[in-house]
PDB file of C-alpha atoms in Angstrom:
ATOM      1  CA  UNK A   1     -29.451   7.950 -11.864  1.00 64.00           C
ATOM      2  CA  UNK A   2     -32.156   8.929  -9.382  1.00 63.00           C
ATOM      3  CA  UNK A   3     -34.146   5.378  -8.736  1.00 66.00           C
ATOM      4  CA  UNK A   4     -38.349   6.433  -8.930  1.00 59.00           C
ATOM      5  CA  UNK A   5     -40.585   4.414 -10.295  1.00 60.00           C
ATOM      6  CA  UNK A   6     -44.594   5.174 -10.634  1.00 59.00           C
ATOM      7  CA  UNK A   7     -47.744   3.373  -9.572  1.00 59.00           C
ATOM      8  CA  UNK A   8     -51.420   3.474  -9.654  1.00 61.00           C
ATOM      9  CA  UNK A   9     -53.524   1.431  -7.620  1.00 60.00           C
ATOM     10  CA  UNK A  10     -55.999  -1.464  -9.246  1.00 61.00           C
ATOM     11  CA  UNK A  11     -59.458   0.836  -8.915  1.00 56.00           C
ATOM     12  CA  UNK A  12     -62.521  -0.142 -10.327  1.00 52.00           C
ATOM     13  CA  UNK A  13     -63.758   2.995 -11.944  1.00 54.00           C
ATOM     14  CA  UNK A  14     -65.769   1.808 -14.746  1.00 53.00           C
ATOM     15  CA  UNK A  15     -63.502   2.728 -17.261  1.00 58.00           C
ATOM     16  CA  UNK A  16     -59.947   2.247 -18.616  1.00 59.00           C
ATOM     17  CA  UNK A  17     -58.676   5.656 -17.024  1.00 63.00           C
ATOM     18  CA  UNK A  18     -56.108   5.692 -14.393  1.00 61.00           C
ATOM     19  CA  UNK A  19     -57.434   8.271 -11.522  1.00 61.00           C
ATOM     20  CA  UNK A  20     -54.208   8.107  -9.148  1.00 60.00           C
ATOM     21  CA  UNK A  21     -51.141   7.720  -9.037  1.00 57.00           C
ATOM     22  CA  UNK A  22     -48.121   8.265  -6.835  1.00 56.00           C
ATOM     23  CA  UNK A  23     -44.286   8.520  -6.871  1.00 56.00           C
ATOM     24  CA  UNK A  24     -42.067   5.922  -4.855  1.00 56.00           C
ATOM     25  CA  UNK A  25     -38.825   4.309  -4.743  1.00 58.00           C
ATOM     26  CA  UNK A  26     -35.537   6.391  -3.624  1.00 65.00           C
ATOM     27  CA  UNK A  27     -31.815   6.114  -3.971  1.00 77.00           C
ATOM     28  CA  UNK A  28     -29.661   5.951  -6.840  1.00 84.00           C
ATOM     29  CA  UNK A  29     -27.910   3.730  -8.672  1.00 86.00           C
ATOM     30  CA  UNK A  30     -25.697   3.692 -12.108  1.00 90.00           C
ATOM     31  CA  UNK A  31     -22.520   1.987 -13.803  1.00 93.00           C
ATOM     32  CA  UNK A  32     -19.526   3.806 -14.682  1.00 91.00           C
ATOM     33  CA  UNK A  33     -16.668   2.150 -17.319  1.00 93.00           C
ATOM     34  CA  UNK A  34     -13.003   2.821 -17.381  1.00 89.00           C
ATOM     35  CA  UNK A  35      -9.787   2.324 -18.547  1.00 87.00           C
ATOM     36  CA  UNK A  36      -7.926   1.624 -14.816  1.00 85.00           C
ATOM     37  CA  UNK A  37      -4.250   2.831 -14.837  1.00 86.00           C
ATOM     38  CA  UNK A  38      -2.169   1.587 -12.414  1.00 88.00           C
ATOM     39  CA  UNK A  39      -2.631   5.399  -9.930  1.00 90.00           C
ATOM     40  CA  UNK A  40      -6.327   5.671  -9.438  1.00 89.00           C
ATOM     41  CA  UNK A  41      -7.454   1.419  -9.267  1.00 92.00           C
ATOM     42  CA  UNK A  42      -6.336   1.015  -5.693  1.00 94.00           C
ATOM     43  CA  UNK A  43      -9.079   3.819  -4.404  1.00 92.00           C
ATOM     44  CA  UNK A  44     -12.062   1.502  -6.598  1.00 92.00           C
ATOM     45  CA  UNK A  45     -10.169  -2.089  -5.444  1.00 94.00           C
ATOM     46  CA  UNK A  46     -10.402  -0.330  -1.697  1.00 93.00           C
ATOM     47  CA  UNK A  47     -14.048   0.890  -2.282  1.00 92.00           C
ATOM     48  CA  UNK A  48     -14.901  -2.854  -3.938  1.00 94.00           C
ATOM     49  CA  UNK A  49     -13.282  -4.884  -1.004  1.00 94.00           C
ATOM     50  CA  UNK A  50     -12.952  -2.948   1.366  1.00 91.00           C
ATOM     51  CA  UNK A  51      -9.555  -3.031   3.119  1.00 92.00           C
ATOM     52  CA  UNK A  52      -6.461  -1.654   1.693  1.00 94.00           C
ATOM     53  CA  UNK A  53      -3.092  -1.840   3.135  1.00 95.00           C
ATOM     54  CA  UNK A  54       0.139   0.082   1.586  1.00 96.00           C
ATOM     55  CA  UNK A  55       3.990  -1.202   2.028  1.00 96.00           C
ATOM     56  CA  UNK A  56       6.955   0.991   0.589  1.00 96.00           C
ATOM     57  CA  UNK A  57       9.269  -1.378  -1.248  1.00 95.00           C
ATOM     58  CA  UNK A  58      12.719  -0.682   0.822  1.00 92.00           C
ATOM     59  CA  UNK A  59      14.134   3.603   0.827  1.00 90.00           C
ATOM     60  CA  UNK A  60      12.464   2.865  -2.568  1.00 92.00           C
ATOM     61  CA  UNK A  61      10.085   4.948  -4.306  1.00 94.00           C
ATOM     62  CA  UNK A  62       8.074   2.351  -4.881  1.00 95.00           C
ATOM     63  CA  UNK A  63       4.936   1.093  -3.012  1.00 96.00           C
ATOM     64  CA  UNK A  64       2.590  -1.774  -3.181  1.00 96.00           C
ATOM     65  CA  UNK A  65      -1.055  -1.691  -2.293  1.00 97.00           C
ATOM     66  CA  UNK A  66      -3.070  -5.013  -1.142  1.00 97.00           C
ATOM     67  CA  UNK A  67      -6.452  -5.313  -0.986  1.00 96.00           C
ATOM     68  CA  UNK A  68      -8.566  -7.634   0.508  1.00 93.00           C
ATOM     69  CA  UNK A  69     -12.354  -8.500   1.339  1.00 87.00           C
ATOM     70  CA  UNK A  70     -12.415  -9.095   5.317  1.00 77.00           C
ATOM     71  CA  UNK A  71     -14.927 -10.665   7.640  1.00 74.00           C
ATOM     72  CA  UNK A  72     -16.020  -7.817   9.746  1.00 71.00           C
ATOM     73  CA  UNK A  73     -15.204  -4.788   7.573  1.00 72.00           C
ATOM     74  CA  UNK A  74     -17.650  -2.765   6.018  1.00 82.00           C
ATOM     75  CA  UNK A  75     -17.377  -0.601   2.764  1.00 88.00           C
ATOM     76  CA  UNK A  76     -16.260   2.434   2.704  1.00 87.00           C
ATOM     77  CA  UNK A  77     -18.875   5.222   0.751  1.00 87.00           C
ATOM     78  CA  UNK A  78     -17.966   7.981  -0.985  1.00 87.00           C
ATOM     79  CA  UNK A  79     -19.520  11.344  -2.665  1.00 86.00           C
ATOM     80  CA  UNK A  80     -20.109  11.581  -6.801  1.00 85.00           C
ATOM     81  CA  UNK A  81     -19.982  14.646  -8.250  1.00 84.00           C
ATOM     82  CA  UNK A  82     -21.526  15.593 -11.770  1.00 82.00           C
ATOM     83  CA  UNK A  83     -21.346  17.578 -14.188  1.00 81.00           C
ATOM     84  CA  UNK A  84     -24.709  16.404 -16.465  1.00 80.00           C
ATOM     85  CA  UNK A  85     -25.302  19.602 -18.529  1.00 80.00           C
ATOM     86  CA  UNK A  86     -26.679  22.752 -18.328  1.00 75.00           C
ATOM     87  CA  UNK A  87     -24.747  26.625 -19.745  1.00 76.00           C
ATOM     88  CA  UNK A  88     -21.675  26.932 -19.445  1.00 76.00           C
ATOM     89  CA  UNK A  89     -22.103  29.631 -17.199  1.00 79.00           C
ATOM     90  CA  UNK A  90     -24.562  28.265 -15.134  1.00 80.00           C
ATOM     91  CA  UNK A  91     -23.849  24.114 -15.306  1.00 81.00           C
ATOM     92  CA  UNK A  92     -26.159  21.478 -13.933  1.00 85.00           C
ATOM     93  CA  UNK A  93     -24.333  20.277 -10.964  1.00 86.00           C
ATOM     94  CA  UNK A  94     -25.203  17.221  -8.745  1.00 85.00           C
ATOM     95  CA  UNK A  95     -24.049  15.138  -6.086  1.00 84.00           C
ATOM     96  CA  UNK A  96     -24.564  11.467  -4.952  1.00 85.00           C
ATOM     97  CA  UNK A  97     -23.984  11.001  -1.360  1.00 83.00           C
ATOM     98  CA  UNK A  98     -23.556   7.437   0.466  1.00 85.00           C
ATOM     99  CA  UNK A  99     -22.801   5.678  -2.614  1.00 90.00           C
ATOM    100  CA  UNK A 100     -20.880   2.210  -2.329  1.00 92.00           C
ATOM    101  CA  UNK A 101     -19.932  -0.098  -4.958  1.00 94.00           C
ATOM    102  CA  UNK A 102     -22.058  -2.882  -5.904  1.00 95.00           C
ATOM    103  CA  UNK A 103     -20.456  -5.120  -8.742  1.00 96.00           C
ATOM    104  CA  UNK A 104     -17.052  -4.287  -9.607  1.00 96.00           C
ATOM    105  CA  UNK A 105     -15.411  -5.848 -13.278  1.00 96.00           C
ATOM    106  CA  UNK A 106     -11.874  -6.477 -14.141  1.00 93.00           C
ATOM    107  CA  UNK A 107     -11.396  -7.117 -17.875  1.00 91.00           C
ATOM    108  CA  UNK A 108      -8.217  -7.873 -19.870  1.00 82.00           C
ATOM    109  CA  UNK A 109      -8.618  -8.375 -23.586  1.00 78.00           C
ATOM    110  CA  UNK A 110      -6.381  -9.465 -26.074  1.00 75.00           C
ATOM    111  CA  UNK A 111      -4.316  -6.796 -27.504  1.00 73.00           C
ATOM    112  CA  UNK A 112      -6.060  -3.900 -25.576  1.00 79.00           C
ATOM    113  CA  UNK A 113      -5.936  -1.921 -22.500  1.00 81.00           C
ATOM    114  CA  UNK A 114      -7.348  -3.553 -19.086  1.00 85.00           C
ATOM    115  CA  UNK A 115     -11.262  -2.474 -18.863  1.00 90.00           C
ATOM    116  CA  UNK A 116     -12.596  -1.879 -15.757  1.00 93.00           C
ATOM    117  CA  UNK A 117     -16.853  -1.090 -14.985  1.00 96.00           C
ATOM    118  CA  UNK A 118     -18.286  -0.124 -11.064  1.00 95.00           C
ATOM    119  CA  UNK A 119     -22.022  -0.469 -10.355  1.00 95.00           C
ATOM    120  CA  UNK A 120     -23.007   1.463  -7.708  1.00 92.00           C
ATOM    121  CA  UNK A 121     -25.506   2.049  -4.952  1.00 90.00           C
ATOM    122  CA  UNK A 122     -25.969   5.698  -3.545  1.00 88.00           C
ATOM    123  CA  UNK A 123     -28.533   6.960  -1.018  1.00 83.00           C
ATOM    124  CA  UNK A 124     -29.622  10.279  -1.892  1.00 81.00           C
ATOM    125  CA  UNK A 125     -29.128  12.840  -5.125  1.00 80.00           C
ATOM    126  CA  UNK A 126     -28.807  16.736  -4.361  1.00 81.00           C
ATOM    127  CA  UNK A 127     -27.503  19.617  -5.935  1.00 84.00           C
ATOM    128  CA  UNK A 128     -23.922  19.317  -6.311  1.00 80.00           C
ATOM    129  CA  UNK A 129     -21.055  22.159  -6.232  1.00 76.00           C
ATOM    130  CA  UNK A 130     -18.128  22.412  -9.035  1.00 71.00           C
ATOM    131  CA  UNK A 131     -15.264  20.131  -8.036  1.00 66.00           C
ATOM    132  CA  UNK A 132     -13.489  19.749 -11.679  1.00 63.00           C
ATOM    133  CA  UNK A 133      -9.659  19.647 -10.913  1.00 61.00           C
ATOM    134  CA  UNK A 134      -7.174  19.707 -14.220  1.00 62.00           C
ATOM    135  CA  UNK A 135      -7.642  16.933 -16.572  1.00 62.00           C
ATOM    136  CA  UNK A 136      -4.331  15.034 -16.606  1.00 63.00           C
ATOM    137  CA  UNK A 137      -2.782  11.533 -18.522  1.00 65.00           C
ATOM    138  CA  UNK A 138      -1.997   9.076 -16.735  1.00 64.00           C
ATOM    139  CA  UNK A 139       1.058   7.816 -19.545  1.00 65.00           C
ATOM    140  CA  UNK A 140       1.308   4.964 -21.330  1.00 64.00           C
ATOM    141  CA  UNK A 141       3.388   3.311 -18.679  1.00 64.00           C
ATOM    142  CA  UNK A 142       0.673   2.989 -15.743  1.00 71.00           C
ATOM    143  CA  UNK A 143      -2.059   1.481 -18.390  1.00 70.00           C
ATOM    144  CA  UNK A 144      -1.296  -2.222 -18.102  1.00 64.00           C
ATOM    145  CA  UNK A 145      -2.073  -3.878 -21.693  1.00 62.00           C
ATOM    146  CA  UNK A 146      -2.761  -7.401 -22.377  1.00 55.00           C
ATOM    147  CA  UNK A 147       1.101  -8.285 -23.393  1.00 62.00           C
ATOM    148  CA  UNK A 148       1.822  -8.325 -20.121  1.00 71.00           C
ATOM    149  CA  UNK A 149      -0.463 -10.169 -18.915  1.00 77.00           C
ATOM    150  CA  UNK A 150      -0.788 -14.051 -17.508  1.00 82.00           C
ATOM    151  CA  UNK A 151      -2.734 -16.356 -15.905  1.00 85.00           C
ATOM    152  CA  UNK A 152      -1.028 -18.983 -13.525  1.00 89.00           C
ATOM    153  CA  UNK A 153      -2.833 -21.835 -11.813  1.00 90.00           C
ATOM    154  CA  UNK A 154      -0.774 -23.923  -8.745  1.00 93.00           C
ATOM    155  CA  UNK A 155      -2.456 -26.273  -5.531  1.00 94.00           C
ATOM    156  CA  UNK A 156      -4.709 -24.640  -3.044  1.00 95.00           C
ATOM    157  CA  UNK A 157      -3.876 -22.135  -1.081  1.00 95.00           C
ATOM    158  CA  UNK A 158      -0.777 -20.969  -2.773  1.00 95.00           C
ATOM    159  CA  UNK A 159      -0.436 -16.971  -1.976  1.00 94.00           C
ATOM    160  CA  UNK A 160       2.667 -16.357  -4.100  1.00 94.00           C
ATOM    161  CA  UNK A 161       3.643 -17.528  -7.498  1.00 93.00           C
ATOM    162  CA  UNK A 162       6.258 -15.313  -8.299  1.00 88.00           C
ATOM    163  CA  UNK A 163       8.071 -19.001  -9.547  1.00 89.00           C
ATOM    164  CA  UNK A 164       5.225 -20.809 -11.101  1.00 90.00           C
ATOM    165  CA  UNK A 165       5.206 -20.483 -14.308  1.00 86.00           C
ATOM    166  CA  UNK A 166       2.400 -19.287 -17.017  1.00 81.00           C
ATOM    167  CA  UNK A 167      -0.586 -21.367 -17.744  1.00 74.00           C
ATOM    168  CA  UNK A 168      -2.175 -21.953 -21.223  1.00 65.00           C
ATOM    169  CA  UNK A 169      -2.372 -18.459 -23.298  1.00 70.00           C
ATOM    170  CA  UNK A 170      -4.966 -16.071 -22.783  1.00 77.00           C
ATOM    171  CA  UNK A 171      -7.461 -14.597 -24.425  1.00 81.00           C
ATOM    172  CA  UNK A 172      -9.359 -12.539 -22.704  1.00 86.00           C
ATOM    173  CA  UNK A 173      -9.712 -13.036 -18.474  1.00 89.00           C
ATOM    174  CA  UNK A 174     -13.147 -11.218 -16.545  1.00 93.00           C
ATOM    175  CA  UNK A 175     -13.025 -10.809 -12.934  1.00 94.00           C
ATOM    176  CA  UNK A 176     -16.662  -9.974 -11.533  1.00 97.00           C
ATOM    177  CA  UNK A 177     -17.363  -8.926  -7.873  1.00 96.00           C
ATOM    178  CA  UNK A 178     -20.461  -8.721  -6.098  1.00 96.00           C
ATOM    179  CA  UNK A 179     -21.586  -7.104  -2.891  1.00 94.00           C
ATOM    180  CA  UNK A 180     -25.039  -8.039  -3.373  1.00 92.00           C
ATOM    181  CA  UNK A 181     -25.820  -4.741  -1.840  1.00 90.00           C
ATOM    182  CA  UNK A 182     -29.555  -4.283  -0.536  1.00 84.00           C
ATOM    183  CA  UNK A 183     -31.153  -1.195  -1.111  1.00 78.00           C
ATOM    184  CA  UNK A 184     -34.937  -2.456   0.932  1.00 75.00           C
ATOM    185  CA  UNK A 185     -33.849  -0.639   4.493  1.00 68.00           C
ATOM    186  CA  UNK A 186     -36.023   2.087   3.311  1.00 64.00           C
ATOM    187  CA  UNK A 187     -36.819   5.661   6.138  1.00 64.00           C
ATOM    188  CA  UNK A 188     -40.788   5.293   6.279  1.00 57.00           C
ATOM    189  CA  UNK A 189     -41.131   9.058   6.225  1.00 60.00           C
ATOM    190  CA  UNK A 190     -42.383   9.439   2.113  1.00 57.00           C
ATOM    191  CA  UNK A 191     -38.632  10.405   0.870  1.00 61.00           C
ATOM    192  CA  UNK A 192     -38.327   6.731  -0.236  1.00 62.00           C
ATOM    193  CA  UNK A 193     -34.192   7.188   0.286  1.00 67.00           C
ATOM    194  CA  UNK A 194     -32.631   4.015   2.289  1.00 69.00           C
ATOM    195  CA  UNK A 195     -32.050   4.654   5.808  1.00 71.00           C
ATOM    196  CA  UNK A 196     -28.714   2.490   4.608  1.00 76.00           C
ATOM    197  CA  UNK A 197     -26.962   0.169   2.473  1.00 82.00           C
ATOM    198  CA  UNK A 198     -25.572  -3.301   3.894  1.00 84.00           C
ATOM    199  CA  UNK A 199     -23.481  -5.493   1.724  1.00 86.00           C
ATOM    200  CA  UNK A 200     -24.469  -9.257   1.198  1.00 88.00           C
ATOM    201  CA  UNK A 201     -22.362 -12.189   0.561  1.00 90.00           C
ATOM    202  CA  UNK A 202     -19.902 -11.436  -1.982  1.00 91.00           C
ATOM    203  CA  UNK A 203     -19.651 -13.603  -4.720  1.00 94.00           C
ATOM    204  CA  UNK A 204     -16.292 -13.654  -7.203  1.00 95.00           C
ATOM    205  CA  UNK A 205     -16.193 -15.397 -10.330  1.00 96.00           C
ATOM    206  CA  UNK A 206     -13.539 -15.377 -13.094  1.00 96.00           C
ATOM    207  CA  UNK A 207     -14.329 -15.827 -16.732  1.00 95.00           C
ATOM    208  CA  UNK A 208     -11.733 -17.623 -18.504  1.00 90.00           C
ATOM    209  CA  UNK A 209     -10.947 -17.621 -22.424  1.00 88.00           C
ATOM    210  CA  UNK A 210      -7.756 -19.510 -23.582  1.00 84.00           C
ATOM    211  CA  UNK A 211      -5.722 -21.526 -25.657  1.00 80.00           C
ATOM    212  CA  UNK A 212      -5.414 -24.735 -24.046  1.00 79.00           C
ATOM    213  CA  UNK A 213      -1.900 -26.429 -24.597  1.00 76.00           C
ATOM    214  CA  UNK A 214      -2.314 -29.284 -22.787  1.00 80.00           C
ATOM    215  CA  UNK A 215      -5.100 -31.091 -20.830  1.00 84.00           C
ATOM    216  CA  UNK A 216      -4.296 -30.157 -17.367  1.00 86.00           C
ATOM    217  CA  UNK A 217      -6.928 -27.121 -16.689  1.00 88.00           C
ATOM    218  CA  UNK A 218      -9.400 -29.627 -18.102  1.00 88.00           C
ATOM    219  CA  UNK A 219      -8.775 -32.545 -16.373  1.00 92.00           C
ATOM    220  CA  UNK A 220      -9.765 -30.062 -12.903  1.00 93.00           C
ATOM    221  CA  UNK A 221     -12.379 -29.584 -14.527  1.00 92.00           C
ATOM    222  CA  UNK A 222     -13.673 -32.805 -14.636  1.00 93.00           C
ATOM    223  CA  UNK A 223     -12.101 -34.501 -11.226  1.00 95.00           C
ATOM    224  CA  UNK A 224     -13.308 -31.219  -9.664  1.00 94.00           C
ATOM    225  CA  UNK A 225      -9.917 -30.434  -8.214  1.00 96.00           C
ATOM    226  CA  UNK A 226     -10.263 -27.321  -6.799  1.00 97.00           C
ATOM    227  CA  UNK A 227      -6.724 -24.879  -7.537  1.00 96.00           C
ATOM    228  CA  UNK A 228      -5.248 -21.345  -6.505  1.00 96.00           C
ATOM    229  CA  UNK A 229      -5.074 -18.797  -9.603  1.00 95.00           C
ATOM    230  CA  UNK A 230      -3.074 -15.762  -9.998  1.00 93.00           C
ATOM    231  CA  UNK A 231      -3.958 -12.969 -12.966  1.00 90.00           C
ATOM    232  CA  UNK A 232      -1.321 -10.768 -13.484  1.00 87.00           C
ATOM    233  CA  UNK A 233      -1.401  -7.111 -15.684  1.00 84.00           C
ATOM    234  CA  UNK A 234       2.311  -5.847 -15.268  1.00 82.00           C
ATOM    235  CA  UNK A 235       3.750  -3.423 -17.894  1.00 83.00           C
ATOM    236  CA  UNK A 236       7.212  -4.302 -17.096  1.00 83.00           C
ATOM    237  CA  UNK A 237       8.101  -0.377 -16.114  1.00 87.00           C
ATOM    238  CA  UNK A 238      10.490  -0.163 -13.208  1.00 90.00           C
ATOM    239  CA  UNK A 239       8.775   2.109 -10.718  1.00 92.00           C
ATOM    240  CA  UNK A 240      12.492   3.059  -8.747  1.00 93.00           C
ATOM    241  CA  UNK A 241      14.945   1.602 -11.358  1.00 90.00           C
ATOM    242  CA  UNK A 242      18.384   0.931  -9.828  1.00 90.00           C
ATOM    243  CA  UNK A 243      16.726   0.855  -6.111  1.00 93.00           C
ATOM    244  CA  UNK A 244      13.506  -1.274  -6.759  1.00 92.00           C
ATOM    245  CA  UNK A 245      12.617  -4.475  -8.970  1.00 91.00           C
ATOM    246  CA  UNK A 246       8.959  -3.586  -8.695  1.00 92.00           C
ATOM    247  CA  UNK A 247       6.997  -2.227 -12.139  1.00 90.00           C
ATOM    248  CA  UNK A 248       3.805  -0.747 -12.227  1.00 90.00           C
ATOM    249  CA  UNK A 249       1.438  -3.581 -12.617  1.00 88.00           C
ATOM    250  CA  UNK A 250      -1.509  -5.490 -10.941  1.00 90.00           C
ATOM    251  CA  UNK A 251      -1.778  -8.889  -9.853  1.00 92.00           C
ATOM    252  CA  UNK A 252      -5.010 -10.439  -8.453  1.00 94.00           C
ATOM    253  CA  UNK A 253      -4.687 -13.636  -6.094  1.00 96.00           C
ATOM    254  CA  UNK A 254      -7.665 -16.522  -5.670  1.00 96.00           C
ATOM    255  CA  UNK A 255      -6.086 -19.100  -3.492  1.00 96.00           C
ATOM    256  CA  UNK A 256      -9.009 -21.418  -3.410  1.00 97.00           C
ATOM    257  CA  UNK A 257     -10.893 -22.006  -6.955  1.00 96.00           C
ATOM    258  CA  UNK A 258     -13.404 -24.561  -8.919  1.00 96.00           C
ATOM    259  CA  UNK A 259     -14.150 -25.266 -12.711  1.00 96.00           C
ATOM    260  CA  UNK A 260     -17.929 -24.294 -13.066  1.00 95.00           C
ATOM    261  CA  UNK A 261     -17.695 -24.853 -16.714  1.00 95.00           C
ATOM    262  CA  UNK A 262     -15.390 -25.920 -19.302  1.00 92.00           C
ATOM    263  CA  UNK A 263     -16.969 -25.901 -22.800  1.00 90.00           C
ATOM    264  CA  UNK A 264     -14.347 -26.643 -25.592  1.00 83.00           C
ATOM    265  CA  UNK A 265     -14.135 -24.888 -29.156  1.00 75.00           C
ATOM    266  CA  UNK A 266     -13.806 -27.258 -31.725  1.00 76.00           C
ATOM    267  CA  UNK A 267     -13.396 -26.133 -35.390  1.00 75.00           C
ATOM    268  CA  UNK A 268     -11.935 -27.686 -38.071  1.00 73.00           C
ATOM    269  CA  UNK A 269      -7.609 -27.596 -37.687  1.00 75.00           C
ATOM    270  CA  UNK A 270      -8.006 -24.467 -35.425  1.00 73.00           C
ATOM    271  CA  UNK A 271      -6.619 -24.549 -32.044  1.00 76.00           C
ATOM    272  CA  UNK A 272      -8.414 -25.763 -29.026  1.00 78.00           C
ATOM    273  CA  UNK A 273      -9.785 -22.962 -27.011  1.00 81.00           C
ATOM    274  CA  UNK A 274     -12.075 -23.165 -24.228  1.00 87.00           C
ATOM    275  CA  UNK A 275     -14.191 -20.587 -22.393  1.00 90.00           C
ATOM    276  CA  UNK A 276     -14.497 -21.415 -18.798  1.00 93.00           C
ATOM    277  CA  UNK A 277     -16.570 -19.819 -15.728  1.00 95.00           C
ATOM    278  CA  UNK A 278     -14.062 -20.027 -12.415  1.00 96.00           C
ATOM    279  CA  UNK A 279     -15.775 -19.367  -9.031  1.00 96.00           C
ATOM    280  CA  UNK A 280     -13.330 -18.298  -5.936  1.00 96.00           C
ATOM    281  CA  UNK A 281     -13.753 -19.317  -2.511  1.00 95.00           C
ATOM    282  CA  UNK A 282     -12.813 -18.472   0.911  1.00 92.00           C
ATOM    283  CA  UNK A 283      -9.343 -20.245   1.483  1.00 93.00           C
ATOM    284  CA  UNK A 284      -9.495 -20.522   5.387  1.00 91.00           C
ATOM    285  CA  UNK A 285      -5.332 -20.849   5.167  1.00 90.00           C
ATOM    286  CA  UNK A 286      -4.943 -18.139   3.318  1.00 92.00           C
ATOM    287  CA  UNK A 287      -7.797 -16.047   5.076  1.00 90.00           C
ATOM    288  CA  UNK A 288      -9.129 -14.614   2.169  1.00 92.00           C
ATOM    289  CA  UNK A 289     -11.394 -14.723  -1.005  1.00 93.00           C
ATOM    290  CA  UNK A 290      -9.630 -12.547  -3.228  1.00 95.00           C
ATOM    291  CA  UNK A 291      -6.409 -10.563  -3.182  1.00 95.00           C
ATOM    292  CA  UNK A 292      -5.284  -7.431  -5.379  1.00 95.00           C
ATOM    293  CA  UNK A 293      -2.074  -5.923  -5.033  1.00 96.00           C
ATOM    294  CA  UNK A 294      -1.314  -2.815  -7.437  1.00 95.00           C
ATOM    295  CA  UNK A 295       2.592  -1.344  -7.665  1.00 94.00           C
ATOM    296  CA  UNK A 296       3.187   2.349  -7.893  1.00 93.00           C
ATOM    297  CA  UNK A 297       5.084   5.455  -6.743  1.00 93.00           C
ATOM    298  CA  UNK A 298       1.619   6.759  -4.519  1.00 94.00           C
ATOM    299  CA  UNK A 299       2.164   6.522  -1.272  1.00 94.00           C
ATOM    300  CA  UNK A 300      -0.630   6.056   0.340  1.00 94.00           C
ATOM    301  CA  UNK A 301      -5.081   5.718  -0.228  1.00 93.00           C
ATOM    302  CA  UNK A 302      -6.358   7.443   2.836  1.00 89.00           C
ATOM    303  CA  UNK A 303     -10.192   7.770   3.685  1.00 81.00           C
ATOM    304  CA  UNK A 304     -10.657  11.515   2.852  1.00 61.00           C
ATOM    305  CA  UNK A 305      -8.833  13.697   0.544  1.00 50.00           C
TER     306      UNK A 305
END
């Protein structure tokens, strides 16, 4: 949406009427949800973090594509184009230009699809022009569902636990990134529109709900032991069967965590679940916050299509 806002200044006139008032404010801003299948995530995981590197698996036909937040490297922006209404003949058409993402979510629930959700920052709105391509399905095998996905938790600074095995059962696992994007650089010539966006620290934290099995995810909890945490979403679909042992799938990578909170569900015989609130930090062996690698048969993410 286009970002105004309205104001009237604090006259004494004698009365309860307001006798001005002016427009200000500029930019846009909006959320948009999705379903992520394993083709299109790596352009919003580049977009959220900024860096994106892509490695063919062998003669293969299959690829994998990392990214990572970096010290130094800015996000990328990007163009939104809508269709918002209008006659068929003649549709409303606009266009978002210098957007970036703000907050990016990563959601798998129990016995559904992974959920994805962008909040983003643009600079301007304008009329737009008709970009609509052919709708097409991604298939069932690049949507990652909760059955094949795990958690894994193993000492700091682990980068690769392809032979740790699965932590306590999950429910339902949130990632949540934020840019902390500032939108106050605004052009003092009355358009109100950000002369640009700068990103802010980004914070990553990683909401937690499981069935604990034992008391070892607690216990870190308590001592404050801080722990390297892998979330995986694989469907277990060979990409290049016969050539390649990579499936479409994602995993995501925090080799430096801490317990913020730890509240335990007690109720009657039930089991013991627990909702916890995991914050990531900078592992300065690893050299990096957060990590998301996505497997495919795409080749490559470049900057403009």
């Amino acid at each position: 949406k286009l970002d105004k806002e309205e104001k009237s200044p604090d006259y004494i006139t004698g009365g309860r009427e307001e006798i001005v008032s002016q427009i200000f404010g500029g930019g846009v801003s909006g959320d948009i949800e999705f379903n992520p299948d394993v083709d299109s995530l790596p352009w919003f995981l580049k977009w959220g973090l900024g860096t994106l590197t892509s490695t063919q698996d062998g003669v293969s036909s299959a690829y994998s594509h990392e990214a990572k937040i970096l010290s130094g490297a800015s996000l990328r922006t990007f163009k939104i184009f809508k269709n918002v209404g209008g006659l068929p003949s003649a549709p409303l058409l606009l266009q978002d230009s210098a957007c970036k993402i703000n907050t990016l979510e990563l959601e798998i629930v129990k016995q559904d699809w992974l959920k994805g959700k962008i909040g983003i920052n643009g600079r301007d709105e304008a009329d737009g022009t008709d970009v609509s391509g052919t709708r097409t399905s991604p298939g069932i095998f690049k949507l990652p569902v909760y059955d094949n996905c795990t958690a894994k938790t193993a000492p700091v600074g682990t980068t690769d636990f392809s032979a740790i095995s699965a932590a306590d059962d999950i429910e339902t696992a949130k990632l949540t990134l934020d840019n902390n994007l500032s939108t106050d650089d605004i052009i003092m010539d009355g358009t109100g529109k950000p002369r640009s966006i700068p990103e802010g620290k980004a914070n990553v934290t990683i909401d937690l709900s499981s069935r604990d099995t034992s008391k070892t995810e607690y216990n870190r909890f308590k001592n404050g032991t801080e722990f390297a945490l892998s979330i995986i979403a694989d469907t277990g679909v060979l990409i290049d069967s016969g050539v390649s042992a990579l499936t479409y799938g994602l995993e995501i990578i925090f080799p430096r965590c801490r317990y913020g909170s730890y509240p335990l569900n007690i109720s009657g015989n039930e089991q013991l679940t627990s909702n916890s609130t995991i914050r990531a930090l900078r592992d300065t062996t690893a050299g990096f916050l957060v990590k998301a690698v996505v497997a495919n048969a795409v080749d490559s993410y470049p900057d403009a299509v």
